[in-house]
PDB file of C-alpha atoms in Angstrom:
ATOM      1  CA  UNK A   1     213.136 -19.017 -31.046  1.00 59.00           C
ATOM      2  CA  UNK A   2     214.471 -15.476 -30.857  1.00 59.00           C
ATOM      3  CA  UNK A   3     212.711 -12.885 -33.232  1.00 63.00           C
ATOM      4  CA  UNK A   4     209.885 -15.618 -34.024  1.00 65.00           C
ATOM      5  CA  UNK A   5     207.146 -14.017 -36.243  1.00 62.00           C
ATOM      6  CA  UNK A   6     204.606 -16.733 -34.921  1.00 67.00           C
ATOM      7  CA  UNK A   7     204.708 -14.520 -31.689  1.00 77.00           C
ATOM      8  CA  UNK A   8     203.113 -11.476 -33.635  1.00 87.00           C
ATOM      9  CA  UNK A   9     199.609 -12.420 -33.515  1.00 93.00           C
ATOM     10  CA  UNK A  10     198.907 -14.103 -30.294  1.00 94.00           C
ATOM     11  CA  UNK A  11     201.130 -10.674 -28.738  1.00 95.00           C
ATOM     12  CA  UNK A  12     198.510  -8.047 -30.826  1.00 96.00           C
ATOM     13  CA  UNK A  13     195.340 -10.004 -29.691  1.00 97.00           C
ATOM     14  CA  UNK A  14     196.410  -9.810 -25.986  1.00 97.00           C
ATOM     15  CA  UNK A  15     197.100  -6.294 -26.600  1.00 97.00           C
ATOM     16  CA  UNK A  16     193.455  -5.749 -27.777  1.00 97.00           C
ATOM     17  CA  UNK A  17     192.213  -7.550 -25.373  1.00 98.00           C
ATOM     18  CA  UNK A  18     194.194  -5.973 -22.645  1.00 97.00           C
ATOM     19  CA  UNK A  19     193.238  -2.478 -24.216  1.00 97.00           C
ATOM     20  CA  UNK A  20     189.101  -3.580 -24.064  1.00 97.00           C
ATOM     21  CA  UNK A  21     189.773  -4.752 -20.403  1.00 97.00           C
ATOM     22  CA  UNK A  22     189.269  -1.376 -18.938  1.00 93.00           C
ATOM     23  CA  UNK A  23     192.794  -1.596 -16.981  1.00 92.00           C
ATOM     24  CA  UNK A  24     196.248  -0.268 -17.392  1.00 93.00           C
ATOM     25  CA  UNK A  25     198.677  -2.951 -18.303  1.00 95.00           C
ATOM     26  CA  UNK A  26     202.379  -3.123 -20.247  1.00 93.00           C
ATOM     27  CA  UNK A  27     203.476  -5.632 -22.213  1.00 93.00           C
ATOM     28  CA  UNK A  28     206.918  -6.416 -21.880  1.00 92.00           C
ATOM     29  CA  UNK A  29     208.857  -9.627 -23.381  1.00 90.00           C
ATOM     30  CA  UNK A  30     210.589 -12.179 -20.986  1.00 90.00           C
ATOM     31  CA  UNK A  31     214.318 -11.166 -20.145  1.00 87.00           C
ATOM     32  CA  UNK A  32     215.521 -14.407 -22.543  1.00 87.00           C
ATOM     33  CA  UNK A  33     213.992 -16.783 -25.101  1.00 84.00           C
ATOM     34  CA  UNK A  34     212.249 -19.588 -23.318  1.00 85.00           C
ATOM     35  CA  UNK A  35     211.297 -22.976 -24.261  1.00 82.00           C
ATOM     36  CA  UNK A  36     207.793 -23.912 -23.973  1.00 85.00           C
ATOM     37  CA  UNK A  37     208.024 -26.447 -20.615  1.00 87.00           C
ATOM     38  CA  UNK A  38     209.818 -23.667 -19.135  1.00 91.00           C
ATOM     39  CA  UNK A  39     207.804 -21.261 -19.517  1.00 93.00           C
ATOM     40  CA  UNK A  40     204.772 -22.477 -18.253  1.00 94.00           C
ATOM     41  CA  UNK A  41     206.540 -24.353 -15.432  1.00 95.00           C
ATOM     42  CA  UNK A  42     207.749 -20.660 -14.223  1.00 95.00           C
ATOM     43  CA  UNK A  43     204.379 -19.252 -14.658  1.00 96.00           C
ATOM     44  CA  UNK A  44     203.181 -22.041 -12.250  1.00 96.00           C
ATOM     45  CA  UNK A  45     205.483 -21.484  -9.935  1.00 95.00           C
ATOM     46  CA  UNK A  46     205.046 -17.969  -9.708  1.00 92.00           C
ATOM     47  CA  UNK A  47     208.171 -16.557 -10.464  1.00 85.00           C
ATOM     48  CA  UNK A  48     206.933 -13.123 -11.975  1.00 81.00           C
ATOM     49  CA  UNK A  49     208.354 -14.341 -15.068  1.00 87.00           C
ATOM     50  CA  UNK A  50     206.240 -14.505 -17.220  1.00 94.00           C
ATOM     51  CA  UNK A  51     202.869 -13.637 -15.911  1.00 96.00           C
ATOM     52  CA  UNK A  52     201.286 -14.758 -19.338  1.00 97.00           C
ATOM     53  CA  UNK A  53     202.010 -17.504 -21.574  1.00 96.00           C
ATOM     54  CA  UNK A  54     199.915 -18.900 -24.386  1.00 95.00           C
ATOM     55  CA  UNK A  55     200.053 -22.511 -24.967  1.00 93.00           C
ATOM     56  CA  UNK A  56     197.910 -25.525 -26.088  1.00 90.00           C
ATOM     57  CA  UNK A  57     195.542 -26.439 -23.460  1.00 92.00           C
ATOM     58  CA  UNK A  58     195.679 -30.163 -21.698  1.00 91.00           C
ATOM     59  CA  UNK A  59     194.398 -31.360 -18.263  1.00 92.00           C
ATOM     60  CA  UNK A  60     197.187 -31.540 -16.715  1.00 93.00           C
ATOM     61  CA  UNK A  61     198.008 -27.742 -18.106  1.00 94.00           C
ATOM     62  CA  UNK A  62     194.506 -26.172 -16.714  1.00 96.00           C
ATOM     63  CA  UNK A  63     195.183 -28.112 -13.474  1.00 95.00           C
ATOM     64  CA  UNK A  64     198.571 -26.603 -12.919  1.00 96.00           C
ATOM     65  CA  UNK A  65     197.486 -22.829 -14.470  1.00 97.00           C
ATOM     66  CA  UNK A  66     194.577 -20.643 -14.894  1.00 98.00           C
ATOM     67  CA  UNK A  67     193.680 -20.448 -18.549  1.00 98.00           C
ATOM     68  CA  UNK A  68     191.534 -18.321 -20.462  1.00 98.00           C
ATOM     69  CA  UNK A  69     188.885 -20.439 -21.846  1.00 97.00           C
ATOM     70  CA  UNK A  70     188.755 -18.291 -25.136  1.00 97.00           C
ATOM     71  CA  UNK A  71     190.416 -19.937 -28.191  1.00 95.00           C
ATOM     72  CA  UNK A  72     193.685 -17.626 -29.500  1.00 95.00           C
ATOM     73  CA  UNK A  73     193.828 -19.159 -32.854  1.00 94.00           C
ATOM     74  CA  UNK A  74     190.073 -20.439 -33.248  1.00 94.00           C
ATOM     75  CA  UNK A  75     191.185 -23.942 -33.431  1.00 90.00           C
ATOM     76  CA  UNK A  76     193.153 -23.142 -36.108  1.00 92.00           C
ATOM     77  CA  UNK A  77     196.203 -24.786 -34.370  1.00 90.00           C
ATOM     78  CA  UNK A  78     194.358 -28.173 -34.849  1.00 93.00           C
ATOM     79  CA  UNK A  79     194.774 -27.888 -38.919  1.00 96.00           C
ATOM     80  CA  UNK A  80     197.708 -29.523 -39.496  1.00 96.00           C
ATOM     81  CA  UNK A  81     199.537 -29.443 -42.463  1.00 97.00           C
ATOM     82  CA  UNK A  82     202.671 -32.130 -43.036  1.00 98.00           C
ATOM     83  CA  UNK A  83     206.128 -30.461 -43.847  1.00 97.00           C
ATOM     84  CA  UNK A  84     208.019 -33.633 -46.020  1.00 97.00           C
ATOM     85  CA  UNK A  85     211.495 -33.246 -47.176  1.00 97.00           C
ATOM     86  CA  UNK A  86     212.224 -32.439 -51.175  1.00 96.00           C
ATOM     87  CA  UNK A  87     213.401 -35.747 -51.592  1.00 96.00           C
ATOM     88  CA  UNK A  88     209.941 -37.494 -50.871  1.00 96.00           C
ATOM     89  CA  UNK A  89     207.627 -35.146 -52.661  1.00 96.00           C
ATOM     90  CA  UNK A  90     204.979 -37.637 -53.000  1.00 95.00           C
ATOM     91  CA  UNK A  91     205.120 -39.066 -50.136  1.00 97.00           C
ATOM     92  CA  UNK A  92     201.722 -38.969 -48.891  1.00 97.00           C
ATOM     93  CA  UNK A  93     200.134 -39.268 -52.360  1.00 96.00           C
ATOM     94  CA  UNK A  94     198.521 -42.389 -51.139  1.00 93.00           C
ATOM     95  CA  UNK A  95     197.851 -41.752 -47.847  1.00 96.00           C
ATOM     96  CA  UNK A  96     193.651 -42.197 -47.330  1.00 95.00           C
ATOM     97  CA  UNK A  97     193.668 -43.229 -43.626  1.00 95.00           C
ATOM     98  CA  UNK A  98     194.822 -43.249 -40.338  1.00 96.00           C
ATOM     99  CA  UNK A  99     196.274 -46.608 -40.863  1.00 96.00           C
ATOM    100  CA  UNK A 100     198.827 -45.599 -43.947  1.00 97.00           C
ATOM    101  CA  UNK A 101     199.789 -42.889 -41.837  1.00 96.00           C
ATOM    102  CA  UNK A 102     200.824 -44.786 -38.969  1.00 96.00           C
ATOM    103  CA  UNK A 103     203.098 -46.286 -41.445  1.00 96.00           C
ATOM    104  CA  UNK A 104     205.356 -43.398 -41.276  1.00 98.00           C
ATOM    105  CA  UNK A 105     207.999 -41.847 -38.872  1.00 98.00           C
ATOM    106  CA  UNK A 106     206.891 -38.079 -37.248  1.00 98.00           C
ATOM    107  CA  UNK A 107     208.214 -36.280 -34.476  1.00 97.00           C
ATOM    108  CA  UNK A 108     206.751 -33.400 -32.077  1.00 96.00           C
ATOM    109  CA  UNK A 109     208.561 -31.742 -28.765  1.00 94.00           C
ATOM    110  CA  UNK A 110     208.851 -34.108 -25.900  1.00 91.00           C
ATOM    111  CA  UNK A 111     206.389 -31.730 -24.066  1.00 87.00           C
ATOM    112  CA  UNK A 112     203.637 -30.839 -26.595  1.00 91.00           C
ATOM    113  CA  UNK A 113     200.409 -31.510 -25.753  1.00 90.00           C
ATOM    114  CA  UNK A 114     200.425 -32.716 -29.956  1.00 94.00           C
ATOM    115  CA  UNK A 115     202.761 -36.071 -28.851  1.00 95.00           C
ATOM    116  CA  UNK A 116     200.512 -37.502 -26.714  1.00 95.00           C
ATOM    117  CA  UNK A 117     197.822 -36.874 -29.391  1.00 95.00           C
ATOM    118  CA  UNK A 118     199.930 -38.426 -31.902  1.00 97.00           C
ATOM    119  CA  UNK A 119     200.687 -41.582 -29.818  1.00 97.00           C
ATOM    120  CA  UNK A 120     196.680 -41.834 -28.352  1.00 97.00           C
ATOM    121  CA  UNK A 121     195.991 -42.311 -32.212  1.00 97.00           C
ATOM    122  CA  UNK A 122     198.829 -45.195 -32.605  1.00 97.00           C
ATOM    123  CA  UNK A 123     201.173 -42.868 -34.923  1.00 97.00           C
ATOM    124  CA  UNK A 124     205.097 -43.159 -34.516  1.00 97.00           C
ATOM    125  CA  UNK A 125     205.992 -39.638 -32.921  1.00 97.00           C
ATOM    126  CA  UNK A 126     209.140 -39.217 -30.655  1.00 96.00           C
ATOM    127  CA  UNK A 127     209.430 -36.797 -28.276  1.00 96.00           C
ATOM    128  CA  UNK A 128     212.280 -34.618 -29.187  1.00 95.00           C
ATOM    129  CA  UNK A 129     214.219 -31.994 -27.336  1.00 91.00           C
ATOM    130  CA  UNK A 130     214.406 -28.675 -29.092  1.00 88.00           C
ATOM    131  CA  UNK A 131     212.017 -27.035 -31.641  1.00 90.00           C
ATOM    132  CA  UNK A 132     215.096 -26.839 -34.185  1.00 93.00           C
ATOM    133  CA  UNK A 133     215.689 -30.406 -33.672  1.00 95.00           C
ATOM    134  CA  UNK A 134     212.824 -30.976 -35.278  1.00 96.00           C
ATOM    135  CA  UNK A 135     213.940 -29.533 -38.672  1.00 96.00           C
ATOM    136  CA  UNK A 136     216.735 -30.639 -38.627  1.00 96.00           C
ATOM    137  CA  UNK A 137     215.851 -34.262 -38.266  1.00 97.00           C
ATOM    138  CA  UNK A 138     213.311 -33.997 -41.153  1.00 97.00           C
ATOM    139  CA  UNK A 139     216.175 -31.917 -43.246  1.00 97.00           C
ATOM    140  CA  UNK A 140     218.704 -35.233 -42.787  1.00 96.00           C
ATOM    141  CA  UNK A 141     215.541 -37.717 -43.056  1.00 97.00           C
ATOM    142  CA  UNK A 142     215.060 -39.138 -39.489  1.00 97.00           C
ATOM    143  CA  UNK A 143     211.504 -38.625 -39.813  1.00 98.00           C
ATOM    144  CA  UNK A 144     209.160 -38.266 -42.787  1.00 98.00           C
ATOM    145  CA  UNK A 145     207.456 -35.973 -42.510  1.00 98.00           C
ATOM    146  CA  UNK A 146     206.362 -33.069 -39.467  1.00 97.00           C
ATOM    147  CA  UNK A 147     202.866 -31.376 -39.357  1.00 97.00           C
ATOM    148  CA  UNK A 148     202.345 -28.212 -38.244  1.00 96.00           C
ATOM    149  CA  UNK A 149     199.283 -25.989 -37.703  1.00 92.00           C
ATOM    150  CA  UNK A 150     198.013 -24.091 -40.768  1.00 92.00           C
ATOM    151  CA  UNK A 151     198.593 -20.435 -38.590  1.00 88.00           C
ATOM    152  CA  UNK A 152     202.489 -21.625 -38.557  1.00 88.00           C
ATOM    153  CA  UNK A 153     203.828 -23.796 -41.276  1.00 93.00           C
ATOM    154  CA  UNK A 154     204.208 -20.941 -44.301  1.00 92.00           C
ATOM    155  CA  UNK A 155     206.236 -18.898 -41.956  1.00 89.00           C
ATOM    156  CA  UNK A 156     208.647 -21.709 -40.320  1.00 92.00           C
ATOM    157  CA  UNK A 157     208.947 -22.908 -44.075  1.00 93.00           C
ATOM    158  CA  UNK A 158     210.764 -19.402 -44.886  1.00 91.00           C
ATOM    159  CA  UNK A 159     212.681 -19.185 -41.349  1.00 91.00           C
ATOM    160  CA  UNK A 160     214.206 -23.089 -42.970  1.00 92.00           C
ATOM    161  CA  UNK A 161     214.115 -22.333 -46.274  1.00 90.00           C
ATOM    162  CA  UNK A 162     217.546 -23.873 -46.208  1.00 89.00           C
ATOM    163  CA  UNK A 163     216.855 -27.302 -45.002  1.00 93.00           C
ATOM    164  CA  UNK A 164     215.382 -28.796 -48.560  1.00 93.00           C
ATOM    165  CA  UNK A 165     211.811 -29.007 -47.029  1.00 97.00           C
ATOM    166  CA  UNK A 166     208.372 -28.482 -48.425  1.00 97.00           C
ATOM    167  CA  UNK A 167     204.520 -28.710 -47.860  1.00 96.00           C
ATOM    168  CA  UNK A 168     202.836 -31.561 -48.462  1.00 97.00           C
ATOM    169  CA  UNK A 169     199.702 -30.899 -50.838  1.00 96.00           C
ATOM    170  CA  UNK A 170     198.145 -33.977 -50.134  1.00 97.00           C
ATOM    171  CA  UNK A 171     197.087 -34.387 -46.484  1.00 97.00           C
ATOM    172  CA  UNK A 172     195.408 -32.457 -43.411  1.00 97.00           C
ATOM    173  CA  UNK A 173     195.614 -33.822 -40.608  1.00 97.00           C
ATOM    174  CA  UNK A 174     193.097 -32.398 -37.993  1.00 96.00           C
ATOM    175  CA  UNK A 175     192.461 -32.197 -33.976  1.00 95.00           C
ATOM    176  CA  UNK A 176     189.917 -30.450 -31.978  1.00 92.00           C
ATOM    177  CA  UNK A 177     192.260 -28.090 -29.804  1.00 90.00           C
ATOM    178  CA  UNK A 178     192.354 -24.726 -27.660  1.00 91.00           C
ATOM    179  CA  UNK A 179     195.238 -22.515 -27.678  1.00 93.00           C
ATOM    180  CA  UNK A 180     194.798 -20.331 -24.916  1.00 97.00           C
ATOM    181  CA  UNK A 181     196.290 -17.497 -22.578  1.00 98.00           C
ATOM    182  CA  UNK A 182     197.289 -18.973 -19.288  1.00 98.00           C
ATOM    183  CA  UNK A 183     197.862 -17.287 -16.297  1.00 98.00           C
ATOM    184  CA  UNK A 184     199.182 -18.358 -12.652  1.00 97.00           C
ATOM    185  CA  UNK A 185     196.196 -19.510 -10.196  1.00 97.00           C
ATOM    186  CA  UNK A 186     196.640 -16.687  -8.123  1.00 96.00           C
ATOM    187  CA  UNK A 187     196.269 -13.518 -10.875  1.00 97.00           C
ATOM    188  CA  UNK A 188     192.516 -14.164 -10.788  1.00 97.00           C
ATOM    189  CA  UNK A 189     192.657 -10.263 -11.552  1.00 97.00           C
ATOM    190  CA  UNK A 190     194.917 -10.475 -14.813  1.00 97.00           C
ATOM    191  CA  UNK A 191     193.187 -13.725 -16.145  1.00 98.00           C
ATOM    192  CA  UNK A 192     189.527 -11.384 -15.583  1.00 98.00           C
ATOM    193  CA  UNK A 193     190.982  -8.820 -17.312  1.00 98.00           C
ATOM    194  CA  UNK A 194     192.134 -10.607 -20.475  1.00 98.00           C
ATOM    195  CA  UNK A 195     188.781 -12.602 -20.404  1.00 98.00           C
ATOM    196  CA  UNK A 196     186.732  -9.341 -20.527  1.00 98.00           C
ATOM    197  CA  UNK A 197     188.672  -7.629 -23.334  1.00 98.00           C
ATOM    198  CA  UNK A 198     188.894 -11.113 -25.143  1.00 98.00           C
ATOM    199  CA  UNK A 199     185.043 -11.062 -24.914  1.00 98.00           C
ATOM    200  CA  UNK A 200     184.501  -7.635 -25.503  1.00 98.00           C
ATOM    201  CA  UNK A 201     186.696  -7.878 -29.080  1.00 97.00           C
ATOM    202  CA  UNK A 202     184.562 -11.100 -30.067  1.00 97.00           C
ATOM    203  CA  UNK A 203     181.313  -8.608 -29.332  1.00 97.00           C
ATOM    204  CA  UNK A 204     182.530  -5.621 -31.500  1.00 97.00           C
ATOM    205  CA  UNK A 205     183.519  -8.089 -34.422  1.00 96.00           C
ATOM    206  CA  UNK A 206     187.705  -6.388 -33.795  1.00 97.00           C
ATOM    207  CA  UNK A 207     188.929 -10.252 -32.624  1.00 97.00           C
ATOM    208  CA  UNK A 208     187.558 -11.889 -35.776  1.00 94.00           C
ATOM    209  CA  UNK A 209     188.604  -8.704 -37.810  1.00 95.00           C
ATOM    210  CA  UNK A 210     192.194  -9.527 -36.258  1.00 96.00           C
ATOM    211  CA  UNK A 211     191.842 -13.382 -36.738  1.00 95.00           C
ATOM    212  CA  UNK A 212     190.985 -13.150 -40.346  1.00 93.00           C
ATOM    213  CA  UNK A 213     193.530 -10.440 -41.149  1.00 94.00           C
ATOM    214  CA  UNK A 214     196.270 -12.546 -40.161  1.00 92.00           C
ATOM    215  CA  UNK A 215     195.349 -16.025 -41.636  1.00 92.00           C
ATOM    216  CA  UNK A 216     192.135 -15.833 -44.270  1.00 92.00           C
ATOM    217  CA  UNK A 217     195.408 -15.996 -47.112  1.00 92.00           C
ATOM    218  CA  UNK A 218     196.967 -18.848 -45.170  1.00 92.00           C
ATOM    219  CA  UNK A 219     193.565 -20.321 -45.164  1.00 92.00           C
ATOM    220  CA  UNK A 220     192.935 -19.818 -48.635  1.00 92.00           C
ATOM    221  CA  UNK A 221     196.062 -20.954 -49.880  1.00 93.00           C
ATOM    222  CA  UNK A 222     196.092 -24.200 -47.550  1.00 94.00           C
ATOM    223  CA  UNK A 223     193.093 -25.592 -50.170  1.00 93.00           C
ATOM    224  CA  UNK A 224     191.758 -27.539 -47.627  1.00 93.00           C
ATOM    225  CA  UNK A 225     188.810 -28.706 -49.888  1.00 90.00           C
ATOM    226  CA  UNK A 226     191.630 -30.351 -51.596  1.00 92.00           C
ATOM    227  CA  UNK A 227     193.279 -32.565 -49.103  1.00 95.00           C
ATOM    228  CA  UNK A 228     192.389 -35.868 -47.292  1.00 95.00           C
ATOM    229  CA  UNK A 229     191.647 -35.016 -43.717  1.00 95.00           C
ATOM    230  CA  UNK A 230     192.782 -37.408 -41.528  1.00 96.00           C
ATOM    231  CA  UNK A 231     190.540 -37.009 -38.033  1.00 95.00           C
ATOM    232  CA  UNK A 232     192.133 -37.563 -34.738  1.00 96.00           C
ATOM    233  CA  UNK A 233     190.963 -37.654 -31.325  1.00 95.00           C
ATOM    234  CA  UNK A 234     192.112 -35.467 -28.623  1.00 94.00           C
ATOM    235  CA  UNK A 235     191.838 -37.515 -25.279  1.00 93.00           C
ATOM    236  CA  UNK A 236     193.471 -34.240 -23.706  1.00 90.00           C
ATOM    237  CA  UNK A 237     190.849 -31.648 -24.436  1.00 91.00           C
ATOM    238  CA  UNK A 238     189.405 -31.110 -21.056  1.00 93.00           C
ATOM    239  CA  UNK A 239     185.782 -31.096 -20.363  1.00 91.00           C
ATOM    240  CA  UNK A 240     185.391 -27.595 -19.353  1.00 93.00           C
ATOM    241  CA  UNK A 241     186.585 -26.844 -23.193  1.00 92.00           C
ATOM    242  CA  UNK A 242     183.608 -24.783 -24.136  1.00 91.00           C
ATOM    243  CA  UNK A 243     182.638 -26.662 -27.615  1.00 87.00           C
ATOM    244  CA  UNK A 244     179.353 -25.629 -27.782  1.00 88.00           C
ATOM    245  CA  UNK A 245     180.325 -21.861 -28.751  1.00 90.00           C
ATOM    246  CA  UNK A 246     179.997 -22.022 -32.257  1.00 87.00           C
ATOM    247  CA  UNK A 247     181.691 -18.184 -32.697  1.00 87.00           C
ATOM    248  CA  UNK A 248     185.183 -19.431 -30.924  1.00 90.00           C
ATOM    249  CA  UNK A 249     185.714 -22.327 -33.584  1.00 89.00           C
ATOM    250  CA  UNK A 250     187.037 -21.990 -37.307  1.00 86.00           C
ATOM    251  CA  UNK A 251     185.379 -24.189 -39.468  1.00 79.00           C
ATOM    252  CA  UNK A 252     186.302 -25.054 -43.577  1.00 77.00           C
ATOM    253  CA  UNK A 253     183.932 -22.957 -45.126  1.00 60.00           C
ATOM    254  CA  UNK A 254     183.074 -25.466 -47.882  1.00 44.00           C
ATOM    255  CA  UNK A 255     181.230 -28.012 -47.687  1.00 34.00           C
ATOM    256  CA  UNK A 256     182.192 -31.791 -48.849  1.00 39.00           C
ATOM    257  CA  UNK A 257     184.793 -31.932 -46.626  1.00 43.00           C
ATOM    258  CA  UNK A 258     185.243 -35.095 -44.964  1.00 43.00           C
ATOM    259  CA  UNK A 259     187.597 -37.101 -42.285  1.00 44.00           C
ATOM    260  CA  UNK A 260     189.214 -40.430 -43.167  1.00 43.00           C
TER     261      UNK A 260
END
């Protein structure tokens, strides 16, 4: 939406990394507020507008676009945290697997990369059609609950304070996922650039400096330790996803934590 403050981070990174890239670049917002299938459908066609867009990674997404295979939110995006409606406060008290969560109703946008995550692990997620859909149907009780990512939910919660709904304190449920700048497949040049800087902030210690500024609280106050982690697979993470570097990846600091 207009004026979203989830925008802040992922814009100040790619200004770092754009300012470590050794070229001259402006950063401009699009002309009018885009949805996400839109945007990256006019980044692959090459429209001009926009020329970057960051966005959860998927086959089909690196197949279409050029991403940058450096991880925006450090996997972050793959902590997800269920928003439940006043009403149902305990609703997930005695949820301790994947199989009393598939007893429930969710929902995600009909062209997240998240649905068909949701759906590979047998959950019942619709597709819906608008991000403040989504609210709303949890506000009136069409679904029961919503989970979003750890580096969003505190912030959407105040943007709906109005719609009766609350965090869960019960469940996490987690992914293995890339959030990524993506680029069309012709600006080999711009997707260099942003690569270098990304790489040069990750050598100097500024990306993690930025990372942690932004979401150690959230982090913190998410008391993972504290929650039942519910593990699901991502059959969308390509193979190219570079797992093995340990510095791109959060992981829960403490240990005992384990998936259900």
């Amino acid at each position: 939406t207009a004026g979203d403050p989830r925008t802040d981070y992922p814009v100040t990174l790619l200004r770092l990394a754009l300012a470590k890239s050794g070229g001259q670049f402006t950063l401009q917002p699009t002309r009018e507020t885009m949805l996400q299938g839109r945007a990256l459908s006019e980044l692959a066609a090459g429209s001009g507008s926009p020329r970057v867009v960051w966005s959860m990674t998927s086959r089909e997404r690196e197949k279409a676009l050029l991403p940058i295979r450096i991880r925006i939110y450090k996997g972050l995006i793959g902590w997800r945290i269920p928003l439940i409606n006043k009403q149902t406060p305990d609703l997930l008290k005695g949820v301790s697997s994947l199989d009393d969560l598939k007893l429930l109703r969710t929902a995600q946008g009909h062209d997240w990369p998240d649905t068909e995550i949701l759906r590979a692990a047998q959950l019942n997620v619709s597709g819906v059609v608008g991000y403040e859909s989504l609210f709303n149907m949890l506000h009136t009780r069409r679904i029961d609950y919503f989970p979003r990512s750890l580096a969003e939910v505190w912030a959407e919660l105040k943007v709906h304070s109005a719609k009766d709904l609350i965090l869960d304190p019960h469940v996490v449920i987690h992914y293995d996922t890339a959030f990524y700048y993506f680029v069309n497949n012709q600006d080999t040049a711009l997707a260099q650039a942003i690569e270098r800087g990304l790489e040069a902030a990750i050598a100097d210690g500024s990306f993690d400096r930025l990372f942690y500024q932004h979401y150690a609280s959230l982090i913190k106050r998410a008391e993972l330790d504290k929650r039942v982690i519910i593990e699901l697979p991502n059959p969308l993470l390509p193979p190219e996803t570079p797992l093995g570097r340990k510095e791109l990846w959060f992981r829960p600091a403490k240990a005992g934590l384990t998936a259900r």
